[in-house]
C-alpha cells in the first residue's frame, strides 16, 4: 500500500514551513498569494488530502458543521441540503445532516449528543427546528455558533437568513384576486412552522385589502405533505359554495389538490385554479404545471452557511427575494 502524503511532505515540496501549509489549509487571510499558490500546487502534485481529524487536533476545529432539520417536504429538504453542502464544499468543510423531531421531549439531549460525538464547529437550523426553544437553549448553553434559516421568533438571538413569507402569500392571493377569484380556499402548512402562520396572514391581508371578507371555513389545516393537501381539497370541494381557487402553502399539498380535482373530473384551470408555494421540481412535474411562489431555498441555505463561516461578531439578518411564478394551473374564474 502506498503511504499517504503528509503535511510535512507538502511543506517540503513547496519549500515552506508546516505552519504555512496549515495556514493555507485553514484559509487564513494573511498568506501571500504566491506562497499560497506554491502550497496549493504542491498539494495537487502530491494528491494531498488533509485529514479532518489531524486538522481538528492541530487547530482545535473539526472542520465539520451540522444541519439539523425537521420537514415533511423531501423537495424542500433536498434544496436546503444542496445549498449548505455547496457552500461547505467551497470552504473545505464536511456537512453532517441530522433529522430531528421538534415534538420529541429529548430533542435537546439529541442535539447535545450530536455536538459531543462530532465536535462540529457550528450548526445551521432549518425550520421548524429554527424556532424550537429546547434546541435554542441547548445551543446557547454550549456557546456554539449557529445560524437559523427563516426564524419566526427571537430574531435578536443569532444571525439568520429569511424571505418575506407574508409578502409572498399576499402576492399569490393578490394574483388570484386579480384573475377574478373571490372565493379562495387556503391550505395552511404544518402547525410547528412559523411560516404557516405568516403565509395565512399574507392571505388574509390580501383579502382585506381587496374588500373580500375572510371566511374561516375556506381555510383548512395541512402538514406540508401530499396527503394533507388531498384531505383539505376533499373538504374544500365538498362545501356548498366551493372555492374557485385553492392556494396551498407548499407545492406538495398543491399536488394533492390537483390529484383530487382530477379524480372528481374538475377541469384545471377552467373550473378550479390551484396555486402552490416553494417552486420545487414537483411544481413542473404535475399537470398542469403549478403557479407558485419561488422561494430561494437553495440560496437561503447557501447564505446561512456563509454567515456561519464568516463568524460575524454582530447579529446579521439577510433577506432574499421571492418570485411569483405564473403557470397553467391558474386562470380567471
Coordinates of C-alpha atoms in Angstrom, one line a residue:
X1 CA 0.0 0.0 0.0
X2 CA 1.3 3.5 -0.9
X3 CA 2.0 5.7 2.1
X4 CA -0.3 8.7 2.4
X5 CA 1.4 12.0 1.8
X6 CA 1.5 14.2 4.9
X7 CA 1.5 17.9 5.6
X8 CA 5.3 17.6 6.1
X9 CA 5.7 16.3 2.5
X10 CA 3.7 19.3 1.2
X11 CA 5.8 21.7 3.2
X12 CA 9.0 20.1 1.9
X13 CA 7.8 20.2 -1.7
X14 CA 6.6 23.8 -1.5
X15 CA 9.7 25.0 0.4
X16 CA 7.7 26.5 3.2
X17 CA 7.1 25.7 6.9
X18 CA 4.5 23.3 8.2
X19 CA 2.8 26.2 9.9
X20 CA 2.4 28.0 6.5
X21 CA 0.8 24.9 5.0
X22 CA -1.6 24.8 7.9
X23 CA -2.5 28.4 7.3
X24 CA -3.3 27.7 3.7
X25 CA -5.4 24.7 4.7
X26 CA -7.3 26.8 7.2
X27 CA -7.8 29.5 4.6
X28 CA -6.3 32.2 6.8
X29 CA -6.1 35.6 5.1
X30 CA -2.5 36.6 5.9
X31 CA -0.7 34.4 3.5
X32 CA 1.0 35.9 0.4
X33 CA -0.7 34.9 -2.8
X34 CA 2.5 33.5 -4.4
X35 CA 3.1 31.4 -1.3
X36 CA -0.5 30.1 -1.3
X37 CA -0.1 29.2 -5.0
X38 CA 3.1 27.2 -4.2
X39 CA 1.4 25.3 -1.4
X40 CA -1.7 24.6 -3.5
X41 CA 0.5 23.4 -6.4
X42 CA 2.4 21.1 -4.1
X43 CA -0.8 19.6 -2.7
X44 CA -2.1 19.0 -6.2
X45 CA 1.1 17.4 -7.3
X46 CA 1.2 15.1 -4.2
X47 CA -2.6 14.4 -4.4
X48 CA -2.6 15.5 -0.8
X49 CA -6.0 15.3 1.1
X50 CA -5.9 16.8 4.6
X51 CA -7.1 14.6 7.4
X52 CA -10.0 16.3 9.2
X53 CA -9.0 14.6 12.4
X54 CA -5.5 15.9 12.2
X55 CA -6.7 19.4 11.4
X56 CA -9.0 19.2 14.3
X57 CA -6.2 18.2 16.7
X58 CA -3.9 20.9 15.3
X59 CA -6.3 23.8 15.3
X60 CA -9.0 22.7 17.8
X61 CA -11.5 22.7 15.0
X62 CA -13.3 19.7 13.4
X63 CA -13.9 21.4 10.1
X64 CA -17.4 20.0 10.2
X65 CA -20.8 21.6 10.6
X66 CA -24.2 20.1 11.2
X67 CA -27.5 20.9 9.6
X68 CA -30.5 20.0 11.8
X69 CA -33.9 19.8 10.2
X70 CA -37.5 18.5 10.6
X71 CA -39.6 19.0 7.5
X72 CA -42.2 16.9 5.7
X73 CA -41.3 18.0 2.2
X74 CA -38.5 16.0 0.7
X75 CA -38.1 18.5 -2.1
X76 CA -37.6 21.4 0.3
X77 CA -35.1 19.5 2.4
X78 CA -33.1 18.4 -0.6
X79 CA -32.7 22.0 -1.7
X80 CA -31.6 23.0 1.8
X81 CA -29.1 20.3 2.0
X82 CA -27.8 21.1 -1.5
X83 CA -27.3 24.7 -0.7
X84 CA -25.4 24.1 2.6
X85 CA -23.4 21.4 1.0
X86 CA -22.3 23.6 -1.9
X87 CA -21.0 26.2 0.5
X88 CA -19.3 23.6 2.6
X89 CA -17.5 22.2 -0.5
X90 CA -16.3 25.7 -1.3
X91 CA -14.9 26.1 2.2
X92 CA -13.4 22.6 2.5
X93 CA -15.9 21.7 5.4
X94 CA -17.7 18.5 5.9
X95 CA -21.5 18.6 6.3
X96 CA -23.4 16.4 8.7
X97 CA -27.2 16.4 8.0
X98 CA -29.2 15.4 11.1
X99 CA -33.0 14.9 11.1
X100 CA -34.8 15.8 14.3
X101 CA -38.3 15.7 15.7
X102 CA -39.2 19.1 17.3
X103 CA -42.0 17.4 19.2
X104 CA -39.6 15.0 20.9
X105 CA -39.0 15.6 24.6
X106 CA -35.4 14.5 24.2
X107 CA -34.5 16.8 21.3
X108 CA -32.2 18.9 23.4
X109 CA -30.3 15.9 24.6
X110 CA -30.1 14.6 21.0
X111 CA -28.6 17.8 19.7
X112 CA -26.2 17.9 22.7
X113 CA -25.2 14.3 21.9
X114 CA -24.5 15.2 18.3
X115 CA -22.2 18.0 19.4
X116 CA -20.3 15.8 21.9
X117 CA -19.8 13.0 19.4
X118 CA -18.8 15.0 16.3
X119 CA -17.3 18.2 17.8
X120 CA -18.8 20.3 15.0
X121 CA -17.6 23.8 14.6
X122 CA -21.1 25.2 14.1
X123 CA -24.7 24.4 13.4
X124 CA -27.4 25.5 10.9
X125 CA -31.0 25.1 11.9
X126 CA -33.8 24.7 9.4
X127 CA -37.5 25.3 10.1
X128 CA -39.1 24.3 12.4
X129 CA -36.1 23.4 14.5
X130 CA -35.0 27.0 14.0
X131 CA -37.7 28.1 16.5
X132 CA -37.5 25.1 18.9
X133 CA -37.0 26.6 22.4
X134 CA -35.3 23.5 23.7
X135 CA -32.7 23.4 20.9
X136 CA -32.1 27.2 21.1
X137 CA -31.5 26.9 24.8
X138 CA -29.1 24.0 24.4
X139 CA -27.0 25.7 21.8
X140 CA -26.9 28.9 23.8
X141 CA -25.8 27.0 26.9
X142 CA -23.0 25.4 24.9
X143 CA -21.9 28.7 23.3
X144 CA -21.6 27.0 19.9
X145 CA -22.0 29.2 16.8
X146 CA -25.3 28.7 14.9
X147 CA -27.3 30.3 12.2
X148 CA -31.1 30.0 11.6
X149 CA -33.0 29.7 8.3
X150 CA -36.3 31.5 8.3
X151 CA -36.8 32.0 12.1
X152 CA -40.2 33.3 13.3
X153 CA -39.1 34.2 16.9
X154 CA -36.2 35.6 18.9
X155 CA -34.7 37.4 15.9
X156 CA -32.1 39.2 18.0
X157 CA -30.8 35.8 19.3
X158 CA -28.5 35.0 16.4
X159 CA -27.8 35.6 12.7
X160 CA -30.4 34.4 10.2
X161 CA -31.4 34.2 6.6
X162 CA -35.1 34.5 5.5
X163 CA -37.6 35.6 2.9
X164 CA -40.8 37.5 3.3
X165 CA -43.4 34.8 3.7
X166 CA -46.2 37.3 4.5
X167 CA -45.5 39.3 1.4
X168 CA -45.1 36.2 -0.8
X169 CA -48.5 34.8 0.3
X170 CA -50.0 38.3 -0.2
X171 CA -48.6 38.3 -3.8
X172 CA -50.1 34.9 -4.6
X173 CA -53.5 35.8 -3.2
X174 CA -53.5 39.1 -5.0
X175 CA -52.7 37.3 -8.3
X176 CA -55.7 35.0 -7.7
X177 CA -57.9 38.0 -6.9
X178 CA -56.7 39.9 -10.0
X179 CA -57.6 37.0 -12.2
X180 CA -61.2 37.2 -11.0
X181 CA -61.5 34.9 -8.0
X182 CA -63.5 35.9 -4.9
X183 CA -63.9 32.5 -3.2
X184 CA -60.3 31.4 -2.5
X185 CA -59.5 28.4 -0.4
X186 CA -56.3 28.3 1.6
X187 CA -54.4 25.3 3.0
X188 CA -52.2 26.0 5.9
X189 CA -48.8 24.4 6.5
X190 CA -47.6 22.3 9.4
X191 CA -48.5 24.0 12.8
X192 CA -44.9 23.6 14.0
X193 CA -43.7 26.0 11.3
X194 CA -43.9 29.8 12.0
X195 CA -44.1 30.2 8.2
X196 CA -47.5 28.6 8.3
X197 CA -49.0 31.5 10.3
X198 CA -47.1 34.1 8.3
X199 CA -48.5 32.7 5.0
X200 CA -52.0 32.7 6.4
X201 CA -51.5 36.3 7.5
X202 CA -50.4 37.2 3.9
X203 CA -53.5 35.5 2.5
X204 CA -55.8 37.4 4.9
X205 CA -54.0 40.7 4.3
X206 CA -54.6 40.5 0.5
X207 CA -58.3 39.6 1.0
X208 CA -58.7 42.5 3.4
X209 CA -57.1 45.0 1.1
X210 CA -59.4 43.9 -1.7
X211 CA -62.5 44.1 0.5
X212 CA -63.2 40.4 0.4
X213 CA -64.5 39.0 3.7
X214 CA -62.3 36.4 5.4
X215 CA -64.2 33.1 5.7
X216 CA -62.7 30.7 8.3
X217 CA -64.4 27.8 6.5
X218 CA -62.3 28.3 3.5
X219 CA -59.1 27.7 5.5
X220 CA -58.0 24.1 6.1
X221 CA -55.1 22.7 8.1
X222 CA -52.2 20.9 6.4
X223 CA -48.9 19.4 7.2
X224 CA -46.7 20.3 4.2
X225 CA -47.3 16.9 2.6
X226 CA -49.3 15.4 -0.3
X227 CA -51.8 13.6 1.9
X228 CA -52.8 16.6 4.0
X229 CA -53.2 18.6 0.8
X230 CA -55.5 16.0 -0.7
X231 CA -57.6 15.8 2.5
X232 CA -58.0 19.6 2.6
X233 CA -59.0 19.6 -1.0
X234 CA -61.7 17.0 -0.4
X235 CA -63.2 19.2 2.4
X236 CA -63.0 22.4 0.4
X237 CA -64.5 21.0 -2.7
X238 CA -67.4 19.4 -0.7
X239 CA -68.5 22.8 0.6
X240 CA -72.0 24.1 -0.6
X241 CA -70.2 27.0 -2.2
X242 CA -66.8 25.6 -3.1
X243 CA -63.8 27.8 -3.9
X244 CA -63.0 28.7 -7.5
X245 CA -59.3 28.8 -6.5
X246 CA -57.2 27.0 -3.8
X247 CA -53.9 28.3 -2.6
X248 CA -51.8 25.6 -0.8
X249 CA -48.9 26.6 1.4
X250 CA -46.5 24.4 -0.4
X251 CA -46.2 22.5 -3.7
X252 CA -46.6 19.1 -2.1
X253 CA -50.0 20.0 -0.8
X254 CA -51.0 21.7 -4.1
X255 CA -50.2 18.5 -5.9
X256 CA -52.6 16.8 -3.6
X257 CA -55.3 19.3 -4.6
X258 CA -54.6 18.7 -8.3
X259 CA -55.0 14.9 -7.8
X260 CA -58.3 15.2 -6.0
X261 CA -59.6 17.7 -8.6
X262 CA -58.6 15.3 -11.5
X263 CA -60.3 12.4 -9.7
X264 CA -63.5 14.4 -9.4
X265 CA -63.4 15.4 -13.1
X266 CA -62.8 19.1 -12.3
X267 CA -61.0 20.9 -15.1
X268 CA -57.9 22.7 -14.1
X269 CA -57.7 25.6 -14.6
X270 CA -61.1 26.4 -16.2
X271 CA -63.1 25.2 -13.2
X272 CA -60.6 25.5 -10.4
X273 CA -57.3 27.4 -10.2
X274 CA -54.6 25.8 -8.0
X275 CA -51.5 27.6 -6.6
X276 CA -48.6 26.3 -4.5
X277 CA -45.6 27.7 -2.7
X278 CA -41.8 27.0 -3.0
X279 CA -41.4 26.2 -6.7
X280 CA -39.8 22.8 -6.0
X281 CA -39.2 20.5 -9.1
X282 CA -42.6 19.0 -8.3
X283 CA -44.2 22.2 -9.5
X284 CA -43.3 21.4 -13.1
X285 CA -43.8 17.6 -12.9
X286 CA -47.6 17.8 -12.2
X287 CA -50.2 18.7 -14.7
X288 CA -50.9 21.4 -15.4
X289 CA -47.7 22.9 -14.1
X290 CA -48.2 24.9 -10.9
X291 CA -48.4 28.6 -10.4
X292 CA -46.3 29.0 -7.3
X293 CA -44.1 31.2 -5.2
X294 CA -40.4 30.7 -6.0
X295 CA -38.7 30.5 -2.6
X296 CA -34.9 30.8 -2.9
X297 CA -34.5 27.7 -0.8
X298 CA -31.0 26.7 -2.0
X299 CA -29.8 30.3 -1.8
X300 CA -31.1 30.6 1.7
X301 CA -29.2 27.6 2.8
X302 CA -26.0 28.7 1.0
X303 CA -26.3 32.1 2.7
X304 CA -26.8 30.5 6.1
X305 CA -23.6 28.5 5.7
X306 CA -21.7 31.7 4.6
X307 CA -22.9 33.5 7.7
X308 CA -21.7 30.7 9.8
X309 CA -18.3 30.5 8.1
X310 CA -17.8 34.3 8.3
X311 CA -18.1 34.3 12.1
X312 CA -19.6 37.8 12.1
X313 CA -19.4 39.2 15.6
X314 CA -22.7 41.0 15.5
X315 CA -26.1 39.5 14.7
X316 CA -26.8 39.8 11.0
X317 CA -30.0 39.1 9.1
X318 CA -30.1 38.5 5.3
X319 CA -33.3 38.7 3.4
X320 CA -33.6 37.1 0.0
X321 CA -36.3 37.8 -2.6
X322 CA -39.2 35.6 -3.6
X323 CA -40.8 35.5 -7.0
X324 CA -44.3 34.9 -8.2
X325 CA -44.2 32.2 -11.0
X326 CA -47.3 32.1 -13.1
X327 CA -48.0 28.8 -14.9
X328 CA -51.0 27.0 -16.4
X329 CA -52.8 26.0 -13.1
X330 CA -54.4 29.4 -12.6
X331 CA -56.7 31.4 -14.8
X332 CA -59.6 33.9 -14.4
X333 CA -62.8 32.4 -12.9

